[in-house]
PDB file of C-alpha atoms in Angstrom:
ATOM      1  CA  THR A  26     -64.740 -37.250  -8.400  1.00 69.00           C
ATOM      2  CA  ASP A  27     -67.462 -35.302 -10.239  1.00 92.00           C
ATOM      3  CA  GLY A  28     -70.280 -35.056  -7.709  1.00 94.00           C
ATOM      4  CA  ALA A  29     -72.842 -33.657 -10.130  1.00 96.00           C
ATOM      5  CA  HIS A  30     -72.199 -36.500 -12.579  1.00 96.00           C
ATOM      6  CA  VAL A  31     -72.493 -39.159  -9.875  1.00 96.00           C
ATOM      7  CA  ALA A  32     -75.678 -37.572  -8.522  1.00 97.00           C
ATOM      8  CA  LYS A  33     -77.212 -37.467 -12.022  1.00 97.00           C
ATOM      9  CA  PHE A  34     -76.226 -41.096 -12.663  1.00 97.00           C
ATOM     10  CA  ALA A  35     -77.698 -42.193  -9.321  1.00 97.00           C
ATOM     11  CA  LEU A  36     -80.970 -40.417 -10.117  1.00 97.00           C
ATOM     12  CA  GLU A  37     -81.134 -41.986 -13.580  1.00 97.00           C
ATOM     13  CA  LYS A  38     -80.574 -45.453 -12.107  1.00 97.00           C
ATOM     14  CA  GLU A  39     -83.042 -44.772  -9.270  1.00 97.00           C
ATOM     15  CA  ALA A  40     -80.408 -45.782  -6.735  1.00 97.00           C
ATOM     16  CA  ALA A  41     -81.680 -46.472  -3.241  1.00 97.00           C
ATOM     17  CA  LEU A  42     -78.224 -45.996  -1.706  1.00 98.00           C
ATOM     18  CA  VAL A  43     -74.849 -44.816  -3.004  1.00 97.00           C
ATOM     19  CA  VAL A  44     -71.581 -45.950  -1.433  1.00 97.00           C
ATOM     20  CA  ILE A  45     -68.764 -43.465  -2.022  1.00 94.00           C
ATOM     21  CA  GLY A  46     -65.082 -44.353  -1.863  1.00 88.00           C
ATOM     22  CA  PRO A  47     -62.146 -44.314  -1.817  1.00 90.00           C
ATOM     23  CA  GLU A  48     -60.898 -41.117  -0.200  1.00 89.00           C
ATOM     24  CA  ALA A  49     -60.546 -38.772  -3.220  1.00 92.00           C
ATOM     25  CA  PRO A  50     -64.250 -38.655  -4.169  1.00 95.00           C
ATOM     26  CA  LEU A  51     -65.176 -38.145  -0.526  1.00 94.00           C
ATOM     27  CA  VAL A  52     -62.810 -35.202  -0.196  1.00 93.00           C
ATOM     28  CA  ALA A  53     -64.147 -33.833  -3.500  1.00 94.00           C
ATOM     29  CA  GLY A  54     -67.656 -33.719  -2.008  1.00 95.00           C
ATOM     30  CA  VAL A  55     -69.312 -36.441  -4.081  1.00 97.00           C
ATOM     31  CA  SER A  56     -71.329 -37.654  -1.092  1.00 97.00           C
ATOM     32  CA  ASP A  57     -72.629 -34.118  -0.508  1.00 97.00           C
ATOM     33  CA  ALA A  58     -73.768 -33.827  -4.136  1.00 97.00           C
ATOM     34  CA  VAL A  59     -75.625 -37.138  -3.991  1.00 98.00           C
ATOM     35  CA  ARG A  60     -77.256 -36.287  -0.659  1.00 97.00           C
ATOM     36  CA  ALA A  61     -78.335 -32.939  -2.121  1.00 97.00           C
ATOM     37  CA  VAL A  62     -80.552 -34.739  -4.652  1.00 97.00           C
ATOM     38  CA  GLY A  63     -82.157 -36.784  -1.871  1.00 97.00           C
ATOM     39  CA  ILE A  64     -80.386 -40.119  -2.249  1.00 98.00           C
ATOM     40  CA  PRO A  65     -78.982 -41.724   0.916  1.00 97.00           C
ATOM     41  CA  VAL A  66     -75.204 -42.051   0.941  1.00 97.00           C
ATOM     42  CA  PHE A  67     -72.818 -44.305   2.839  1.00 96.00           C
ATOM     43  CA  GLY A  68     -69.786 -42.091   3.298  1.00 93.00           C
ATOM     44  CA  PRO A  69     -68.868 -38.903   5.141  1.00 94.00           C
ATOM     45  CA  SER A  70     -69.419 -35.347   3.973  1.00 94.00           C
ATOM     46  CA  LYS A  71     -66.618 -33.395   2.334  1.00 94.00           C
ATOM     47  CA  GLU A  72     -65.845 -31.679   5.642  1.00 90.00           C
ATOM     48  CA  ALA A  73     -65.773 -34.928   7.595  1.00 90.00           C
ATOM     49  CA  ALA A  74     -63.565 -36.588   4.973  1.00 91.00           C
ATOM     50  CA  GLU A  75     -60.870 -33.971   5.602  1.00 86.00           C
ATOM     51  CA  ILE A  76     -60.083 -35.638   8.922  1.00 85.00           C
ATOM     52  CA  GLU A  77     -58.893 -38.747   7.103  1.00 83.00           C
ATOM     53  CA  ALA A  78     -57.544 -37.081   3.979  1.00 87.00           C
ATOM     54  CA  SER A  79     -55.183 -34.623   5.616  1.00 87.00           C
ATOM     55  CA  LYS A  80     -53.236 -35.711   8.640  1.00 89.00           C
ATOM     56  CA  ALA A  81     -51.954 -32.161   9.146  1.00 90.00           C
ATOM     57  CA  TRP A  82     -55.510 -30.782   9.021  1.00 89.00           C
ATOM     58  CA  SER A  83     -56.787 -33.403  11.457  1.00 90.00           C
ATOM     59  CA  LYS A  84     -53.935 -32.865  13.920  1.00 93.00           C
ATOM     60  CA  LYS A  85     -54.504 -29.089  13.840  1.00 92.00           C
ATOM     61  CA  PHE A  86     -58.249 -29.689  14.310  1.00 92.00           C
ATOM     62  CA  MET A  87     -57.593 -31.880  17.355  1.00 93.00           C
ATOM     63  CA  GLN A  88     -55.191 -29.334  18.814  1.00 93.00           C
ATOM     64  CA  ARG A  89     -57.600 -26.446  18.180  1.00 94.00           C
ATOM     65  CA  HIS A  90     -60.427 -28.266  19.952  1.00 96.00           C
ATOM     66  CA  GLY A  91     -58.401 -29.564  22.875  1.00 96.00           C
ATOM     67  CA  LEU A  92     -58.565 -33.203  21.805  1.00 96.00           C
ATOM     68  CA  ARG A  93     -55.719 -35.353  23.048  1.00 95.00           C
ATOM     69  CA  THR A  94     -53.256 -36.307  20.354  1.00 93.00           C
ATOM     70  CA  ALA A  95     -49.556 -37.025  20.092  1.00 93.00           C
ATOM     71  CA  HIS A  96     -47.188 -34.090  19.734  1.00 92.00           C
ATOM     72  CA  PHE A  97     -46.682 -33.086  16.145  1.00 92.00           C
ATOM     73  CA  GLU A  98     -45.209 -30.519  13.840  1.00 92.00           C
ATOM     74  CA  VAL A  99     -45.897 -29.864  10.182  1.00 91.00           C
ATOM     75  CA  PHE A 100     -43.037 -29.312   7.767  1.00 93.00           C
ATOM     76  CA  SER A 101     -42.917 -28.490   4.081  1.00 92.00           C
ATOM     77  CA  ARG A 102     -40.791 -30.352   1.555  1.00 93.00           C
ATOM     78  CA  ASN A 103     -38.257 -27.542   1.797  1.00 95.00           C
ATOM     79  CA  GLU A 104     -37.786 -28.091   5.534  1.00 95.00           C
ATOM     80  CA  ILE A 105     -36.196 -31.540   5.579  1.00 95.00           C
ATOM     81  CA  SER A 106     -33.331 -30.530   7.872  1.00 95.00           C
ATOM     82  CA  GLU A 107     -35.759 -28.891  10.300  1.00 95.00           C
ATOM     83  CA  ALA A 108     -37.927 -32.008  10.307  1.00 95.00           C
ATOM     84  CA  LYS A 109     -34.925 -34.237  11.011  1.00 95.00           C
ATOM     85  CA  ALA A 110     -33.866 -31.948  13.848  1.00 95.00           C
ATOM     86  CA  TRP A 111     -37.382 -32.036  15.321  1.00 94.00           C
ATOM     87  CA  ILE A 112     -37.332 -35.825  15.412  1.00 91.00           C
TER      88      ILE A 112
END
């Protein structure tokens, strides 16, 4: 998940395209680091990866922007009884 290391490696190998995955390196911004050195990347930016990485973040994003989504609520680990009651 070290974007600078991956970008340096890709430059050294003269990569024509870098495919980033799974989710953790995408969320860490590896694709952004590789793009920054001018190498094409197959994979979303760090910001775009958040939609997949965090369901709570994506649901709040959809709600904030008026996108249709199922009703939801976010609970912490300390709110188990509240979560059960919500269901």
